[in-house]
Short mmCIF file of C-alpha atoms in Angstrom, two decimals:
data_model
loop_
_atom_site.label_atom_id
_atom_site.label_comp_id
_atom_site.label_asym_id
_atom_site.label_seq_id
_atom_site.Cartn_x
_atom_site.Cartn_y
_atom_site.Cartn_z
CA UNK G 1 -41.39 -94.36 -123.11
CA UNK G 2 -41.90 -93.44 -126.66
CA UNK G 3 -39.98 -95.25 -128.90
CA UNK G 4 -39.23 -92.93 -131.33
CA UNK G 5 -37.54 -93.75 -134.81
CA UNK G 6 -34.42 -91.93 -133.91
CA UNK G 7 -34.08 -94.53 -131.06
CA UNK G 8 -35.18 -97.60 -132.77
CA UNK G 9 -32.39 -96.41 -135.93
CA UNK G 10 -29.98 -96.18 -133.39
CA UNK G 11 -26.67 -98.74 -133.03
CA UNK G 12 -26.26 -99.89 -129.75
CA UNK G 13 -23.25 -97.97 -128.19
CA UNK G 14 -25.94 -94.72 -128.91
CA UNK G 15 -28.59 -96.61 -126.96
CA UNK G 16 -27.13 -97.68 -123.77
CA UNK G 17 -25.16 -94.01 -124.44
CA UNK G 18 -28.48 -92.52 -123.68
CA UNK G 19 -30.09 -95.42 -121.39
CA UNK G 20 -27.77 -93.54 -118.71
CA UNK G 21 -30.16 -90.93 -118.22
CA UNK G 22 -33.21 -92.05 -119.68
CA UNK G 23 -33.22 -96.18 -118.34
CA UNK G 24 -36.10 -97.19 -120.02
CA UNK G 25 -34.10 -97.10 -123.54
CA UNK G 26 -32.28 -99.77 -122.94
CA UNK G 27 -35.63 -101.56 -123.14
CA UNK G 28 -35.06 -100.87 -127.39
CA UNK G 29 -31.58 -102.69 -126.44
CA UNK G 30 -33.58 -105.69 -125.28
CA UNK G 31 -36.40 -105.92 -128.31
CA UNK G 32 -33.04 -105.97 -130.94
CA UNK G 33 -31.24 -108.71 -129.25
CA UNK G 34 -33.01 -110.90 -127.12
CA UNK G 35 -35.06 -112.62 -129.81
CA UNK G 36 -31.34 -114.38 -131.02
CA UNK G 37 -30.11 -113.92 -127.85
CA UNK G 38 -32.76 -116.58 -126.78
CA UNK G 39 -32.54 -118.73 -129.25
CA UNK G 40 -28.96 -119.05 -128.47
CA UNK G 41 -29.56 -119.95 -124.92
CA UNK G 42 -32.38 -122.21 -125.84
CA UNK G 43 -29.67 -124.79 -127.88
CA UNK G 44 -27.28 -124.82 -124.55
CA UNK G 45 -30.01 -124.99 -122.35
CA UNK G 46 -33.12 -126.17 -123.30
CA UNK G 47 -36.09 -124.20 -123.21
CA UNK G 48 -36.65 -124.63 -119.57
CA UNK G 49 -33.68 -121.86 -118.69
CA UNK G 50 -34.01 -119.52 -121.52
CA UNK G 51 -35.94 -116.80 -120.06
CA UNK G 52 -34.24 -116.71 -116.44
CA UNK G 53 -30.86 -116.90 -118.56
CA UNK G 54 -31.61 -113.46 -120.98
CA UNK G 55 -33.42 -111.99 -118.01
CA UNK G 56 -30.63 -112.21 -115.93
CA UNK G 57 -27.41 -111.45 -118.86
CA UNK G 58 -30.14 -108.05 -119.65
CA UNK G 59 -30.38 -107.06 -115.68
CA UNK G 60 -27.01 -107.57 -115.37
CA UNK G 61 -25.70 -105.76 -118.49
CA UNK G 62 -28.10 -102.93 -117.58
CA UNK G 63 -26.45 -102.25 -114.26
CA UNK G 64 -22.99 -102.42 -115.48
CA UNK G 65 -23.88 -100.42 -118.35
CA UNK G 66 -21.55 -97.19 -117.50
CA UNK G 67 -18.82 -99.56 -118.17
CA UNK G 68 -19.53 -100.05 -121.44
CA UNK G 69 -16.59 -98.99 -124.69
CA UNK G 70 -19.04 -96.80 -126.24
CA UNK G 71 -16.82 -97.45 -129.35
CA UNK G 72 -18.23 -100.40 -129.86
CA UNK G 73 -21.40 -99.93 -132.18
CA UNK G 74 -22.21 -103.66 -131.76
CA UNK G 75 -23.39 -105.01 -128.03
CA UNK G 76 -23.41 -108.90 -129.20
CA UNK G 77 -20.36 -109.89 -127.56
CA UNK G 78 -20.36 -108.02 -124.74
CA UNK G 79 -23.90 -109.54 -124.21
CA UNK G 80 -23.40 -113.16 -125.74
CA UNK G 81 -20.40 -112.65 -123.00
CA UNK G 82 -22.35 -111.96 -120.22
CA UNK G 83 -24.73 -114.84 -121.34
CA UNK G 84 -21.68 -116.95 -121.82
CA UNK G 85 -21.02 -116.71 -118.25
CA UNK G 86 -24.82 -117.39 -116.72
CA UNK G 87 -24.81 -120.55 -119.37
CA UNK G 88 -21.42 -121.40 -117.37
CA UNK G 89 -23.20 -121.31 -113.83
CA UNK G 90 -25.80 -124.39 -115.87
CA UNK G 91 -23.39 -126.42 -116.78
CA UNK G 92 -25.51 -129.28 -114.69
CA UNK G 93 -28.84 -128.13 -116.93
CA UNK G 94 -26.48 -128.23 -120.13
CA UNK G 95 -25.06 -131.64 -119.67
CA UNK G 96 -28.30 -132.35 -118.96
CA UNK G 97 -29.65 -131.46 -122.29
CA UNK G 98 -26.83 -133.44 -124.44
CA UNK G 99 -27.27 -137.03 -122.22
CA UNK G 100 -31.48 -136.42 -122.82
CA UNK G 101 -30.55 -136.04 -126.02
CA UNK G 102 -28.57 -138.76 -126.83
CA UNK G 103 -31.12 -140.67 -125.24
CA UNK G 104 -34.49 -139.40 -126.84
CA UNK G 105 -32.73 -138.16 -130.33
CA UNK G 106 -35.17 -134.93 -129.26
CA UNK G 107 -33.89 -131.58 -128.44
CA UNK G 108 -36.62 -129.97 -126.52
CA UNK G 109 -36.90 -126.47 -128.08
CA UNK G 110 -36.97 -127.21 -131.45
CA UNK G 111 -40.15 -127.02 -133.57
CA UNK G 112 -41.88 -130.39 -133.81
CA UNK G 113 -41.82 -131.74 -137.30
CA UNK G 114 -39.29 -129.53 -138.71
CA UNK G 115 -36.51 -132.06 -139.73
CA UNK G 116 -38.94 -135.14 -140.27
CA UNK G 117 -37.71 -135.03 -143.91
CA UNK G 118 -33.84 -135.78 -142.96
CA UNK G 119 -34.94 -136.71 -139.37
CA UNK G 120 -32.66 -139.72 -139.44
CA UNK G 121 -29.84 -138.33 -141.34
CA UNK G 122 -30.43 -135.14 -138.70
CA UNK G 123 -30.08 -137.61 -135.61
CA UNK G 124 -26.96 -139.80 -137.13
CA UNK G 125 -24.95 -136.25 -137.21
CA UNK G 126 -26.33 -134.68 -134.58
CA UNK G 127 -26.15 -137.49 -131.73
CA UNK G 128 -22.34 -137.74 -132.18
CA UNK G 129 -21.94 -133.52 -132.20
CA UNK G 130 -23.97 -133.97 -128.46
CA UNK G 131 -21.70 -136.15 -127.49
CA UNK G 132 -18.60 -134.55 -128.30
CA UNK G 133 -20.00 -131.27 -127.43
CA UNK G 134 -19.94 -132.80 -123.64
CA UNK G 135 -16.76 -133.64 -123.64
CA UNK G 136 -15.53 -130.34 -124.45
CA UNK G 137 -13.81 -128.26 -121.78
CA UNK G 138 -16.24 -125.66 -121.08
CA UNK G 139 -13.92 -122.86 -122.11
CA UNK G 140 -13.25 -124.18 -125.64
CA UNK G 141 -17.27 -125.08 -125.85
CA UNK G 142 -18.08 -121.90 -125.16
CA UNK G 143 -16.10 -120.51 -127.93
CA UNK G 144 -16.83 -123.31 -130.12
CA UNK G 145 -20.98 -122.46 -130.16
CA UNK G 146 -20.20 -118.47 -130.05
CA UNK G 147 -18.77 -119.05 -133.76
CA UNK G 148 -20.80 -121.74 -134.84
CA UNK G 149 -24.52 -120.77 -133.42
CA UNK G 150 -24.15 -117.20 -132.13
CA UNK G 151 -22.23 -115.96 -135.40
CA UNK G 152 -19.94 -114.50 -133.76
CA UNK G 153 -16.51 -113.55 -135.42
CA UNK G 154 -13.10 -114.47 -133.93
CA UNK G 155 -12.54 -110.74 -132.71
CA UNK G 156 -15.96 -110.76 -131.25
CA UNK G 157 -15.35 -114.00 -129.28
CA UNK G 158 -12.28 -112.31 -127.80
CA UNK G 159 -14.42 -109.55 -127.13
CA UNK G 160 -17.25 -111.35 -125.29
CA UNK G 161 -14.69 -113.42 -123.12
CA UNK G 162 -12.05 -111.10 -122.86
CA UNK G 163 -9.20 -113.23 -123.52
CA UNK G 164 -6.61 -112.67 -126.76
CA UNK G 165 -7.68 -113.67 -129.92
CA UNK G 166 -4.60 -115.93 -130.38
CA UNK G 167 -6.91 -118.12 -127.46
CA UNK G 168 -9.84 -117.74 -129.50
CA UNK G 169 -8.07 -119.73 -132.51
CA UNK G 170 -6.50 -121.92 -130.27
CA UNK G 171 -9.75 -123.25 -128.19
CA UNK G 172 -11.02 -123.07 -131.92
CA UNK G 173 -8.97 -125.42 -133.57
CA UNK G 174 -8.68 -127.73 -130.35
CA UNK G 175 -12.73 -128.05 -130.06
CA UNK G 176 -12.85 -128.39 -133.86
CA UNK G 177 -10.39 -131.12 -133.57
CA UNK G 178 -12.21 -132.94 -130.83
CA UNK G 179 -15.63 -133.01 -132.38
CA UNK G 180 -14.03 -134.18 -136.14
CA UNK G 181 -12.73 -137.47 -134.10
CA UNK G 182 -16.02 -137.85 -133.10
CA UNK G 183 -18.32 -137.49 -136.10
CA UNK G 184 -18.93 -140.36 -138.48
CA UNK G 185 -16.54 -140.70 -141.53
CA UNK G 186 -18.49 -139.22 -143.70
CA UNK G 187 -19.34 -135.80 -142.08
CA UNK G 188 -15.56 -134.41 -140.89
CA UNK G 189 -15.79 -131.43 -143.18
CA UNK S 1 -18.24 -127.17 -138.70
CA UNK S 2 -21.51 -127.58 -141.35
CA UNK S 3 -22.79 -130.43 -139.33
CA UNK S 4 -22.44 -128.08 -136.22
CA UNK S 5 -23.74 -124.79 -137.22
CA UNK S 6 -27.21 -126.89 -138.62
CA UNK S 7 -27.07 -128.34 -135.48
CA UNK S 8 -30.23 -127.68 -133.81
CA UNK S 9 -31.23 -125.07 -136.10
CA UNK S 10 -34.78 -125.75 -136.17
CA UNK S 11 -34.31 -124.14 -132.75
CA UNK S 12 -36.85 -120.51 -133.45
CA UNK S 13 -35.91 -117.35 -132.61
CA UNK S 14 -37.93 -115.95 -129.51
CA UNK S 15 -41.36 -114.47 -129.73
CA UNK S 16 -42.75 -111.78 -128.06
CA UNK S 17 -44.58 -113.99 -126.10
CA UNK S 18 -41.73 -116.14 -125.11
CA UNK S 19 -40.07 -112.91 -124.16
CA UNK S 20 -42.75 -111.05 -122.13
CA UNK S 21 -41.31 -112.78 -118.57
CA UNK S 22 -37.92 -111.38 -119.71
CA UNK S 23 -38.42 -107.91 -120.26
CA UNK S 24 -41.00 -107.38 -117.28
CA UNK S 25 -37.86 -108.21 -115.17
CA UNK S 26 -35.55 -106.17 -116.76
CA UNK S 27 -37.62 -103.36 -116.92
CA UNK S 28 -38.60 -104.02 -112.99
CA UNK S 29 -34.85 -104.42 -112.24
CA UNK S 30 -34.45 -100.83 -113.90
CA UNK S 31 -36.16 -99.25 -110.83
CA UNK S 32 -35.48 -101.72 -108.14
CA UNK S 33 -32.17 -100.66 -106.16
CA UNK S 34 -29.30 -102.13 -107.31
CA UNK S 35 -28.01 -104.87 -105.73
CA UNK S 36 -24.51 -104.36 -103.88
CA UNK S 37 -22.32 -105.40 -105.87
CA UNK S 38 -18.41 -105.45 -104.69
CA UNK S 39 -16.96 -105.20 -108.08
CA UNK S 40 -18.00 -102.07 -109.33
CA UNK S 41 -19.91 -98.77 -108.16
CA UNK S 42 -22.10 -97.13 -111.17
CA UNK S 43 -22.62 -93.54 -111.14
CA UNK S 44 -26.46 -92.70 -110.85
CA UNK S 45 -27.88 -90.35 -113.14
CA UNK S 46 -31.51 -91.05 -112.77
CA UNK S 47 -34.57 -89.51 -112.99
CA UNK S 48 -35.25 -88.51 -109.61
CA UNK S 49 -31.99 -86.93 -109.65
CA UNK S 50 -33.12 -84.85 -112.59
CA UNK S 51 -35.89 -83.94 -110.89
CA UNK S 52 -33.79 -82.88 -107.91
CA UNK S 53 -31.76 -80.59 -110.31
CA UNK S 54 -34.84 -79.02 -111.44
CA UNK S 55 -34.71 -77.28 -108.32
CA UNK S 56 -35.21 -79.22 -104.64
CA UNK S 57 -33.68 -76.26 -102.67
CA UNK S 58 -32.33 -76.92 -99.17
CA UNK S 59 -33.08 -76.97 -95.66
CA UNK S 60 -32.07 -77.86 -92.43
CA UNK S 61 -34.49 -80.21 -91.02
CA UNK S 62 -34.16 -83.66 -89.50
CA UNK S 63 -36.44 -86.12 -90.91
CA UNK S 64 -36.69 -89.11 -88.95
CA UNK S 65 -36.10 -92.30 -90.55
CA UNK S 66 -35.92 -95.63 -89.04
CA UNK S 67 -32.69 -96.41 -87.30
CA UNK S 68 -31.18 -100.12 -87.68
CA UNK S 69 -30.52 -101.12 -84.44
CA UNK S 70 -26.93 -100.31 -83.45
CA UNK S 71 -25.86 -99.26 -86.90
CA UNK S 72 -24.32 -95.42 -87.05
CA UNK S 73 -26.67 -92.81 -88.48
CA UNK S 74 -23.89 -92.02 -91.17
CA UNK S 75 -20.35 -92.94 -91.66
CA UNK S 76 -17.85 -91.01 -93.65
CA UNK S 77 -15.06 -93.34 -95.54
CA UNK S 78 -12.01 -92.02 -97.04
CA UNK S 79 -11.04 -94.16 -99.74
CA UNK S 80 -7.50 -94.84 -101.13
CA UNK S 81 -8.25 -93.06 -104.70
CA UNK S 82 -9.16 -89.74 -102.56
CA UNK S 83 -12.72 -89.74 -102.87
CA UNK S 84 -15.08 -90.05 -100.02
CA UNK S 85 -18.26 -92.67 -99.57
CA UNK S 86 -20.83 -91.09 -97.29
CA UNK S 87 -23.30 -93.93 -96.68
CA UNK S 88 -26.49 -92.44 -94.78
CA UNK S 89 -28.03 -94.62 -92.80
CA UNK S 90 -29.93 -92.79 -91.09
CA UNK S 91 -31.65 -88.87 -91.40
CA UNK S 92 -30.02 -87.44 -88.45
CA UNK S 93 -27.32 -85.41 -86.99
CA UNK S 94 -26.36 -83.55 -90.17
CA UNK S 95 -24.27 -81.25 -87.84
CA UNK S 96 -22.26 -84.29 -87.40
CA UNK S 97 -21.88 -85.27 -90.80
CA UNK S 98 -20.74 -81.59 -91.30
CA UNK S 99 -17.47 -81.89 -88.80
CA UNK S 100 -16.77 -85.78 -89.76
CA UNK S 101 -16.56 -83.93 -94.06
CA UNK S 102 -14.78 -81.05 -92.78
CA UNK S 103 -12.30 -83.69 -90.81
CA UNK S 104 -12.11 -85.65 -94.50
CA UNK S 105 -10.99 -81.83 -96.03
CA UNK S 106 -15.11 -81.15 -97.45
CA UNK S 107 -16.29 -77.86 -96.66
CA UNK S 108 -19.92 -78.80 -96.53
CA UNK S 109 -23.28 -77.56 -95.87
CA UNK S 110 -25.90 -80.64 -94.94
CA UNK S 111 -29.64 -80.38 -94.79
CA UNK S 112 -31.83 -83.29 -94.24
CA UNK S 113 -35.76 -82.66 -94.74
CA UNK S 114 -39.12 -84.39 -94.35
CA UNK S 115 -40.85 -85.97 -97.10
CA UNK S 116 -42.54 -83.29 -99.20
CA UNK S 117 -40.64 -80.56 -98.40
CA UNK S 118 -37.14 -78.69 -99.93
CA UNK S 119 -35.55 -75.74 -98.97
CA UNK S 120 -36.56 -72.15 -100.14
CA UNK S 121 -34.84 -71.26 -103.15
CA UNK S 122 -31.49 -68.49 -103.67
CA UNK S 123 -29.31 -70.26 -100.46
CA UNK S 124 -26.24 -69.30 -102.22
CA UNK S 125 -24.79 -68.63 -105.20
CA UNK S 126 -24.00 -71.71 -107.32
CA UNK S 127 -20.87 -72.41 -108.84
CA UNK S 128 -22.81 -73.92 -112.37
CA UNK S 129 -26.74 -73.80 -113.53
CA UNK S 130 -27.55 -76.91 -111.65
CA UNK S 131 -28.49 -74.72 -109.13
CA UNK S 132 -31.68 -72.87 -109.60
CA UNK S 133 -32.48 -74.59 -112.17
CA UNK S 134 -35.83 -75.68 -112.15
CA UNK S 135 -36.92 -73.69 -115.24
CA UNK S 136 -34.24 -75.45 -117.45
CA UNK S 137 -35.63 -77.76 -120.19
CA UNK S 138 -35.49 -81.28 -119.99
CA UNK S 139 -32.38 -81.66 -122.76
CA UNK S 140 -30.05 -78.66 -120.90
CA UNK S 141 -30.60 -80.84 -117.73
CA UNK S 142 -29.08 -84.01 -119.25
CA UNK S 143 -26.28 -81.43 -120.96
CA UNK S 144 -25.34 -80.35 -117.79
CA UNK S 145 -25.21 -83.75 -116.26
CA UNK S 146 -22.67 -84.68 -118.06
CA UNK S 147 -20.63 -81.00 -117.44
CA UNK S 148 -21.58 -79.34 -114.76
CA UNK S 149 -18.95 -80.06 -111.54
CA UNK S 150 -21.78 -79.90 -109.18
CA UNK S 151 -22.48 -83.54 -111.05
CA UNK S 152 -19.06 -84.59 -110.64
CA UNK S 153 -18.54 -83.17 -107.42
CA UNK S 154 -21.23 -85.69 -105.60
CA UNK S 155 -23.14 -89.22 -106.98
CA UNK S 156 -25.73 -91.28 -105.47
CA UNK S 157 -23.44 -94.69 -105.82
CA UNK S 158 -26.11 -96.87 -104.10
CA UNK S 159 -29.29 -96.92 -102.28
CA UNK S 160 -27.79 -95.41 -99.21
CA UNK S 161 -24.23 -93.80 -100.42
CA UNK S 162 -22.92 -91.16 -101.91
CA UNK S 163 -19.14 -90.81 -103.22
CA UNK S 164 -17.77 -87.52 -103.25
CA UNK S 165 -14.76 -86.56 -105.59
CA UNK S 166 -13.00 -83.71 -103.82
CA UNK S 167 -10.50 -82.99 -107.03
CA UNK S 168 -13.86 -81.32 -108.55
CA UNK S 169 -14.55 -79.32 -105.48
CA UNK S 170 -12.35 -76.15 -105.97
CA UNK S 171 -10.70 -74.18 -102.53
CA UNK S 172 -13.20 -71.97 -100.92
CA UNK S 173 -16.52 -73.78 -102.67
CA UNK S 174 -19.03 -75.26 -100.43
CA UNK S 175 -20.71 -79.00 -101.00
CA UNK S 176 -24.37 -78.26 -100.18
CA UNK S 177 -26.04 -81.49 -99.66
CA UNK S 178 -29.67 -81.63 -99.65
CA UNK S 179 -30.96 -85.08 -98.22
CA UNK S 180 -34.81 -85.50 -98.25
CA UNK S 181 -36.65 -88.66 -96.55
CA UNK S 182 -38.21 -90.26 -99.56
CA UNK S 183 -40.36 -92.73 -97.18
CA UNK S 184 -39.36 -95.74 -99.49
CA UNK S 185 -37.06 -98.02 -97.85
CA UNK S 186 -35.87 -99.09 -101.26
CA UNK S 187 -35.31 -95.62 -101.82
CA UNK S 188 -34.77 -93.71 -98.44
CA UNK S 189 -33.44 -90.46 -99.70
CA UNK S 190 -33.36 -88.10 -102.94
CA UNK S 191 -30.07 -86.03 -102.84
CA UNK S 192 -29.48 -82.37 -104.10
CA UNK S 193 -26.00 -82.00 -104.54
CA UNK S 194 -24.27 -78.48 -105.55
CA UNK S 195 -21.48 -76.88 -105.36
CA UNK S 196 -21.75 -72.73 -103.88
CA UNK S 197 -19.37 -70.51 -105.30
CA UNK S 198 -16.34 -69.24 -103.21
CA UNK S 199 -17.35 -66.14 -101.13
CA UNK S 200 -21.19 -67.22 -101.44
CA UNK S 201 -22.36 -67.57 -97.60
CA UNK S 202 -24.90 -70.61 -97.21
CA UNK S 203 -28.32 -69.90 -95.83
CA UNK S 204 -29.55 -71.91 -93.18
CA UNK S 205 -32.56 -74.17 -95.15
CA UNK S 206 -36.02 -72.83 -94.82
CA UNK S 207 -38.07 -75.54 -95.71
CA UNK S 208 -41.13 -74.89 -97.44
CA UNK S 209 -43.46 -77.71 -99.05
CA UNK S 210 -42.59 -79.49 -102.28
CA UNK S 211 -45.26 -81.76 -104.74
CA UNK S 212 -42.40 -84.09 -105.41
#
């Protein structure tokens, strides 16, 4: 496939719009979003999982592509919620991740050296956020890290779960609850 | 939430590189057949299909393909929303295929032909340009995908079935179903699909060789 400029300037709804009859656009779909899309994953899951994860959420967004609300010029939610749900068949390799965390004060996919400046401040924050982050219900966690690490807005959220955006606030404010009581005094912002 | 959105951050974005595994399999999923899923059946609009409205005319040929043992050349489904799944099995017997539509209210017209081969052109009269139209450009193709009723009228829903929507299908019209053996068993068959007009007899399929 050529990837013309026409494509590449494209929003998304056009894209997988024309990936119905030519497949190999959807490809364009991929090179946008996966980058973030990985990065994402990578946080949950560790580096270890990232590629099977956004190989699988593309493959499967690809063959339910027909179904998608062409109104919607933006395809992060609906892929962040296809994602959402392969993270939510690791929760095993995600629990994982947190308790080696907690242990090691190393998350495995981040660049080596990057924090050494604030390295201990880094690990006195970020020790108590794994730990509370495993004690979230999945439901609300997965909400939780669409806002805070995908970027996701509330009406996204409830876009890439499907569930009313009154649940969106509420799993909001009940995970954001949950992980204030469990940060140090200092750092309940 | 500061402490939570920084959390991790040193986390990069993906490179290329760490993407490369990725993309090969989504872009070898895009030709694999689909899995079957039981949620949802996706309409097919693929190349090959293009290719087959370009102009595959029909004949009536049997084409051997293997048979499962025990499992029915072809069975004919009428589902509650009053469309039909035709899953093909097996290249044989389109005379029975014929009487099982007819018996589901499709007047049809069913060729099946060997690999490399389609039927001379100018059967019948089509009811849109789908037929005939292997001199159409590329973009009038994908046009008519999305208008013509010969599109509507009959999808390739998975590897080996077809749904046919009988509400686009209009008294007196013919279903002519072109099946040929693809010798891929991911693949078995390419369909041509069209619709003859009312009061446009059906020729029997002459088959005549085909590059494609």
């Amino acid at each position: 496939m050529t990837t013309t400029r026409e494509v590449v300037a494209a929003d998304d709804a056009t894209l997988i719009g024309r990936s119905l009859h030519e497949p190999e656009v959807f490809a364009v779909l991929f090179d946008r979003h996966a980058p973030l899309l990985h990065r994402y994953v990578t946080r949950r899951l560790g580096p270890g999982e990232a590629e099977d994860v956004v190989a699988d959420t593309f493959l499967a967004a690809f063959q339910s592509r027909d179904g998608y609300d062409l109104g919607r010029p933006d395809a992060r939610p609906w892929l962040y919620g296809i994602a959402s749900n392969m993270i939510g068949k690791r929760r095993r390799a995600e629990a994982g991740l947190y308790r080696a965390y907690l242990r090691s004060g190393v998350h495995p996919g981040e660049i080596p050296g990057a924090q050494v400046e604030d390295g201990v401040n880094t690990l006195a924050v970020n020790r108590p956020l794994a730990r509370a982050l495993l004690r979230l219900k999945r439901a609300d966690r997965d909400v939780l890290l669409l806002v805070a690490w995908a970027g996701l807005s509330y009406q996204e959220v409830a876009e890439a779960l499907a569930i009313p955006q009154g649940t969106v606030a509420s799993r909001l404010n009940r995970a954001r609850n949950q992980i204030r009581r469990d940060l140090p005094e200092g750092e309940r912002q | 939430m500061n402490a939570l959105t920084s959390m991790w951050q040193a986390v990069p974005a993906a490179s290329q590189d760490d993407l490369a595994g990725a993309r090969r399999r989504l872009l070898e999923g895009m030709h694999a057949p689909r899995p079957v899923l039981a949620t949802s059946r996706r309409r097919v609009v693929t190349a090959p299909r293009l290719l087959i409205a370009a102009g595959v005319a029909a004949a009536a040929v049997t084409a051997p393909l293997v048979a499962g043992g025990g499992t029915p050349a072809y069975a004919v489904t009428e589902n509650p929303d009053g469309t039909i799944t035709v899953a093909l099995n097996e290249m044989r017997d389109p005379e029975g295929l014929r009487a099982d539509l007819a018996a589901a209210g499709v007047t049809a017209d069913v060729s099946f032909l060997a690999p490399h081969t389609r039927c001379a052109d100018s059967r019948f009269e089509g009811v849109d340009p789908s037929y005939g139209s292997r001199g159409h450009s590329e973009a009038r193709l994908r046009k008519g995908v999305e208008r013509w009723r010969s599109f509507e009228a009959a999808q390739v829903v998975d590897v080996r079935e077809i749904r046919i929507r009988p509400e686009f299908i209009r008294p007196g019209e013919t279903l002519v179903l072109e099946f040929r053996d693809n010798q891929d068993a991911r693949r078995p068959w390419r369909l041509g699909a069209w619709l003859a007009r009312t009061g446009s007899p059906v020729k029997p399929c002459a088959p005549v060789p085909d590059a494609g």
